[in-house]
Amino acid sequence: MIQHKPARRQTLAEFRELQKLAAGMIMQPLGPGMRTRRVQTDGRGSAEKAAEFIKPNDRLTSLERIEIYNKQYWFRLIDILYEDYPGLKAVVGEKKFNGLVKAYLAKYPSHSYTLRNLGSRLEQFLKEEPRWTKPRSAMAMDMARFEWAQTVAFDSEQKTPLGVDDFLGKDPRKLRLGLQPYITLLELRYPLDEFTIAIKQHDMRNDASNAVENSTPRAGKRRPRLPKAERIFVVVHRHDYSLYYKRVDREQYQLLKGLREGKTLAEACAEFVEAAGGRNSDPAERIQKMFSTWAALGWFCKR
């Protein structure tokens, strides 16, 4: 009876090394022609490196097999940024946006277990490399901040909300309120809230038209014009699992910002009254209405 020698089992350390080797090639940025780079960042030939851990078959070489995963990984990352930043694409133009996305991913590759964080360093990248957004760098920066705020609003933590009744009996000189983690307060140099809505409506109409016609898509209507400069203040938030952006005036923005920074309710409201000046005939009534609305939206929580 012939006895076969049992195959040697792979150790945990060897398995981790294999994972590291494969991940290094899969996550390597694509080269010219959106193909796997022929030389890796460590200077080794890609074909030689791939042959160390993946066998060829009767149709594909080792490098061609790993290239399938390399492409799919990067195409997915690129798709995510196209989905999450349609406004930025509209501001800089599709051709420049395509180059911007690839340059961003090469400089700041994904290091998170979730693709939710993929655009978290995009604002920083645009500051470091304004060549991708000139001559609309200011608008592009604002749009990157605005669209990242929507990601934050969509899936960040929600704490137990406080209602107006929770304020009763509390000393406003000592009461400090928190804002929900999913809320972002933005001061923008352009009315990007209206522009974003127009872009989404334009794309939805074109998609619906193409689907109904079920034929070769025709050129759609001209995309909305880029907005002119106008300073606005926006609260990006969610309510009942839907994303919203709500405009506020400068005084409301400063009040909410003060609360987030840790000022007491009395301090924040006093600054609001002073900043509003004589425009409020009854500031106490206005503050009461504002807080009733914001509390109904669930904006407040314990610090």
Coordinates of C-alpha atoms in Angstrom, one line a residue:
M1 CA 0.0 0.0 0.0
I2 CA 1.4 3.3 -1.1
Q3 CA 1.3 6.0 1.6
H4 CA 1.4 9.6 0.5
K5 CA 3.2 12.1 2.6
P6 CA 0.7 14.7 3.9
A7 CA 0.9 18.1 2.5
R8 CA 2.6 20.7 4.8
R9 CA 0.0 23.0 6.3
Q10 CA 0.6 26.7 5.8
T11 CA 1.4 28.6 9.0
L12 CA -0.5 31.7 10.1
A13 CA 2.6 33.8 9.5
E14 CA 2.9 32.5 6.0
F15 CA -0.8 33.1 5.3
R16 CA -0.5 36.7 6.5
E17 CA 2.6 37.2 4.2
L18 CA 0.6 35.8 1.3
Q19 CA -2.3 38.2 2.1
K20 CA 0.2 41.1 2.3
L21 CA 1.8 40.2 -1.0
A22 CA -1.5 39.8 -2.9
A23 CA -3.0 43.0 -1.4
G24 CA 0.1 44.9 -2.3
M25 CA -0.4 44.1 -6.0
I26 CA -4.2 44.4 -6.0
M27 CA -4.1 47.9 -4.3
Q28 CA -1.2 49.1 -6.5
P29 CA -2.4 52.1 -8.6
L30 CA -3.0 51.3 -12.2
G31 CA -0.5 52.3 -14.8
P32 CA -0.8 53.6 -18.4
G33 CA -3.9 52.3 -20.3
M34 CA -5.5 51.4 -16.9
R35 CA -3.4 48.3 -16.8
T36 CA -1.4 46.8 -13.9
R37 CA 2.0 48.5 -13.7
R38 CA 4.8 46.4 -15.2
V39 CA 7.1 47.5 -12.4
Q40 CA 6.0 47.7 -8.8
T41 CA 6.8 50.6 -6.4
D42 CA 9.5 48.4 -4.8
G43 CA 11.2 48.2 -8.2
R44 CA 10.4 44.5 -8.8
G45 CA 8.8 43.3 -12.1
S46 CA 5.1 42.7 -11.7
A47 CA 5.2 39.5 -13.6
E48 CA 7.9 38.1 -11.4
K49 CA 6.2 39.1 -8.3
A50 CA 2.8 37.7 -9.4
A51 CA 4.4 34.3 -10.2
E52 CA 5.4 33.9 -6.5
F53 CA 1.9 33.4 -5.2
I54 CA -0.6 32.8 -8.1
K55 CA -0.3 30.1 -10.8
P56 CA -1.0 30.7 -14.5
N57 CA -3.7 28.6 -16.2
D58 CA -4.3 27.6 -19.8
R59 CA -5.6 31.0 -20.7
L60 CA -4.0 33.6 -18.5
T61 CA -0.5 34.3 -17.1
S62 CA 0.0 34.9 -13.4
L63 CA 0.2 38.6 -14.0
E64 CA -3.0 38.6 -16.1
R65 CA -4.9 36.8 -13.4
I66 CA -3.9 39.3 -10.7
E67 CA -4.6 42.1 -13.1
I68 CA -8.3 41.3 -13.1
Y69 CA -8.5 41.9 -9.3
N70 CA -6.2 45.0 -9.6
K71 CA -8.5 46.6 -12.2
Q72 CA -11.7 45.7 -10.3
Y73 CA -10.4 47.2 -7.1
W74 CA -9.5 50.5 -8.7
F75 CA -12.5 50.8 -10.9
R76 CA -14.7 50.4 -7.8
L77 CA -12.8 53.2 -6.0
I78 CA -13.2 55.5 -9.0
D79 CA -16.9 54.7 -9.3
I80 CA -17.4 55.6 -5.6
L81 CA -15.9 59.0 -6.1
Y82 CA -18.0 59.6 -9.2
E83 CA -21.1 58.7 -7.2
D84 CA -20.2 60.8 -4.2
Y85 CA -18.9 63.9 -5.9
P86 CA -21.2 64.7 -8.9
G87 CA -21.1 68.4 -7.9
L88 CA -17.3 68.6 -7.9
K89 CA -17.3 66.9 -11.3
A90 CA -19.7 69.5 -12.6
V91 CA -17.5 72.3 -11.3
V92 CA -14.2 71.2 -12.7
G93 CA -15.5 69.3 -15.8
E94 CA -15.4 65.5 -16.4
K95 CA -12.0 65.3 -18.1
K96 CA -10.2 67.1 -15.3
F97 CA -12.2 65.3 -12.6
N98 CA -11.1 62.0 -14.1
G99 CA -7.5 63.0 -13.7
L100 CA -8.2 64.5 -10.2
V101 CA -9.7 61.2 -9.0
K102 CA -6.8 59.1 -10.1
A103 CA -4.2 61.5 -8.7
Y104 CA -6.1 61.6 -5.4
L105 CA -6.3 57.9 -5.0
A106 CA -2.7 57.5 -5.8
K107 CA -1.7 60.0 -3.1
Y108 CA -4.3 59.0 -0.6
P109 CA -5.3 55.3 -1.2
S110 CA -8.0 53.7 0.9
H111 CA -6.8 52.5 4.3
S112 CA -10.2 52.0 5.9
Y113 CA -12.4 48.9 6.1
T114 CA -15.3 51.0 4.7
L115 CA -15.5 52.9 1.4
R116 CA -17.5 55.5 3.3
N117 CA -14.2 57.2 4.3
L118 CA -12.8 57.2 0.7
G119 CA -13.3 61.0 0.2
S120 CA -12.3 62.1 3.7
R121 CA -9.0 63.6 2.6
L122 CA -10.2 65.1 -0.7
E123 CA -10.4 68.7 0.7
Q124 CA -6.8 68.3 1.9
F125 CA -5.7 67.0 -1.5
L126 CA -7.3 70.0 -3.3
K127 CA -5.5 72.4 -1.0
E128 CA -2.2 70.7 -1.7
E129 CA -2.7 70.4 -5.5
P130 CA -4.9 73.3 -6.8
R131 CA -3.8 72.6 -10.4
W132 CA -6.7 70.1 -10.6
T133 CA -9.3 72.8 -9.9
K134 CA -8.0 76.0 -11.4
P135 CA -9.5 78.4 -12.2
R136 CA -12.4 77.4 -10.0
S137 CA -10.5 76.4 -6.9
A138 CA -12.6 78.3 -4.4
M139 CA -15.8 76.8 -5.8
A140 CA -14.3 73.3 -6.0
M141 CA -13.1 73.5 -2.4
D142 CA -16.5 74.5 -1.2
M143 CA -18.2 71.7 -3.2
A144 CA -15.8 69.1 -1.8
R145 CA -16.6 70.2 1.7
F146 CA -20.3 70.3 0.9
E147 CA -20.4 66.8 -0.6
W148 CA -18.3 65.3 2.2
A149 CA -20.7 66.8 4.7
Q150 CA -23.5 64.8 2.9
T151 CA -21.5 61.6 3.5
V152 CA -21.2 62.5 7.2
A153 CA -24.9 63.3 7.5
F154 CA -25.9 60.0 5.8
D155 CA -24.3 57.5 8.1
S156 CA -22.6 59.1 11.1
E157 CA -23.7 58.4 14.7
Q158 CA -26.9 59.7 16.1
K159 CA -27.2 60.3 19.8
T160 CA -30.4 60.5 21.8
P161 CA -32.0 63.8 20.7
L162 CA -33.1 66.4 23.2
G163 CA -36.5 68.1 23.0
V164 CA -37.6 71.5 24.1
D165 CA -39.0 70.0 27.3
D166 CA -35.4 68.8 28.2
F167 CA -34.4 72.5 28.5
L168 CA -37.2 73.4 31.0
G169 CA -36.0 74.2 34.5
K170 CA -32.3 74.3 33.4
D171 CA -30.2 77.3 34.1
P172 CA -29.2 78.7 30.6
R173 CA -26.1 80.2 32.1
K174 CA -24.9 76.6 32.8
L175 CA -26.6 74.6 30.1
R176 CA -24.4 73.4 27.3
L177 CA -26.0 71.6 24.3
G178 CA -24.3 69.3 21.9
L179 CA -25.1 69.0 18.2
Q180 CA -25.6 65.6 16.6
P181 CA -22.4 64.1 15.2
Y182 CA -24.0 63.9 11.7
I183 CA -24.5 67.6 11.5
T184 CA -22.1 69.8 9.6
L185 CA -22.2 73.6 9.7
L186 CA -20.9 75.2 6.5
E187 CA -20.0 78.7 5.5
L188 CA -19.9 78.6 1.7
R189 CA -18.8 81.2 -0.9
Y190 CA -21.3 79.9 -3.5
P191 CA -25.0 78.8 -3.4
L192 CA -24.0 75.1 -3.9
D193 CA -27.1 73.8 -2.2
E194 CA -29.3 75.0 -5.1
F195 CA -26.8 74.1 -7.7
T196 CA -26.5 70.5 -6.3
I197 CA -30.3 70.1 -6.4
A198 CA -30.3 71.4 -10.0
I199 CA -27.6 68.9 -11.0
K200 CA -29.4 66.0 -9.5
Q201 CA -32.7 66.9 -11.1
H202 CA -30.9 67.3 -14.5
D203 CA -29.3 63.9 -14.2
M204 CA -32.5 62.2 -13.1
R205 CA -34.5 63.7 -16.0
N206 CA -31.8 62.5 -18.5
D207 CA -31.7 59.0 -17.0
A208 CA -35.5 58.7 -17.0
S209 CA -35.7 59.9 -20.6
N210 CA -33.0 57.5 -21.8
A211 CA -34.7 54.6 -20.0
V212 CA -38.1 55.3 -21.5
E213 CA -36.8 55.7 -25.0
N214 CA -34.9 52.4 -24.7
S215 CA -32.7 53.5 -27.5
T216 CA -29.4 55.2 -28.2
P217 CA -29.2 58.1 -25.7
R218 CA -29.6 61.5 -27.2
A219 CA -27.8 64.5 -26.0
G220 CA -29.6 65.8 -22.9
K221 CA -30.5 69.3 -22.0
R222 CA -27.6 71.6 -21.1
R223 CA -26.4 71.1 -17.5
P224 CA -27.2 73.9 -15.1
R225 CA -24.9 76.9 -15.2
L226 CA -22.3 77.3 -12.5
P227 CA -23.5 79.6 -9.7
K228 CA -22.2 83.1 -9.1
A229 CA -20.5 84.0 -5.9
E230 CA -22.9 84.4 -2.9
R231 CA -22.0 83.8 0.7
I232 CA -24.4 81.4 2.3
F233 CA -24.7 79.4 5.6
V234 CA -25.9 75.8 5.4
V235 CA -26.6 73.0 7.9
V236 CA -26.2 69.6 6.4
H237 CA -28.2 67.0 8.3
R238 CA -30.6 64.1 8.1
H239 CA -34.1 63.5 9.3
D240 CA -36.2 60.4 9.2
Y241 CA -33.3 58.6 7.4
S242 CA -33.3 61.2 4.6
L243 CA -30.5 63.7 3.8
Y244 CA -31.3 67.4 3.9
Y245 CA -29.4 70.8 3.8
K246 CA -31.1 73.7 5.4
R247 CA -30.0 77.3 5.0
V248 CA -29.6 79.6 8.0
D249 CA -28.6 83.2 8.3
R250 CA -25.3 84.4 9.7
E251 CA -26.5 84.9 13.2
Q252 CA -28.2 81.5 13.4
Y253 CA -25.0 79.9 12.0
Q254 CA -22.9 81.6 14.7
L255 CA -25.3 80.5 17.4
L256 CA -25.1 76.9 16.4
K257 CA -21.4 77.1 16.0
G258 CA -21.1 78.6 19.4
L259 CA -23.1 75.7 20.9
R260 CA -20.9 73.2 19.2
E261 CA -17.8 74.9 20.5
G262 CA -19.0 74.5 24.1
K263 CA -20.6 77.9 24.8
T264 CA -23.5 78.0 27.3
L265 CA -27.0 78.5 26.0
A266 CA -27.1 82.0 27.5
E267 CA -23.7 83.0 25.9
A268 CA -24.7 81.7 22.5
C269 CA -28.1 83.5 22.6
A270 CA -26.6 86.7 23.9
E271 CA -24.2 86.8 21.0
F272 CA -27.1 86.1 18.6
V273 CA -29.1 89.0 19.9
E274 CA -26.1 91.3 19.7
A275 CA -25.2 90.2 16.1
A276 CA -28.8 90.6 14.9
G277 CA -28.9 94.2 16.2
G278 CA -32.2 95.9 15.7
R279 CA -33.4 93.5 13.0
N280 CA -35.3 91.5 15.6
S281 CA -38.3 93.3 17.2
D282 CA -38.7 90.4 19.5
P283 CA -35.5 88.3 19.7
A284 CA -36.8 86.1 22.5
E285 CA -39.7 85.0 20.4
R286 CA -37.5 84.3 17.4
I287 CA -35.0 82.3 19.5
Q288 CA -37.9 80.3 20.9
K289 CA -39.2 79.5 17.4
M290 CA -35.7 78.6 16.2
F291 CA -35.0 76.2 19.0
S292 CA -38.4 74.6 18.7
T293 CA -37.7 73.9 15.0
W294 CA -34.2 72.6 15.5
A295 CA -35.3 70.4 18.5
A296 CA -38.1 69.0 16.3
L297 CA -35.5 68.1 13.7
G298 CA -33.5 66.3 16.4
W299 CA -30.4 68.4 16.2
F300 CA -29.6 68.7 19.9
C301 CA -28.1 66.1 22.2
K302 CA -26.1 65.9 25.4
R303 CA -22.5 67.0 25.2

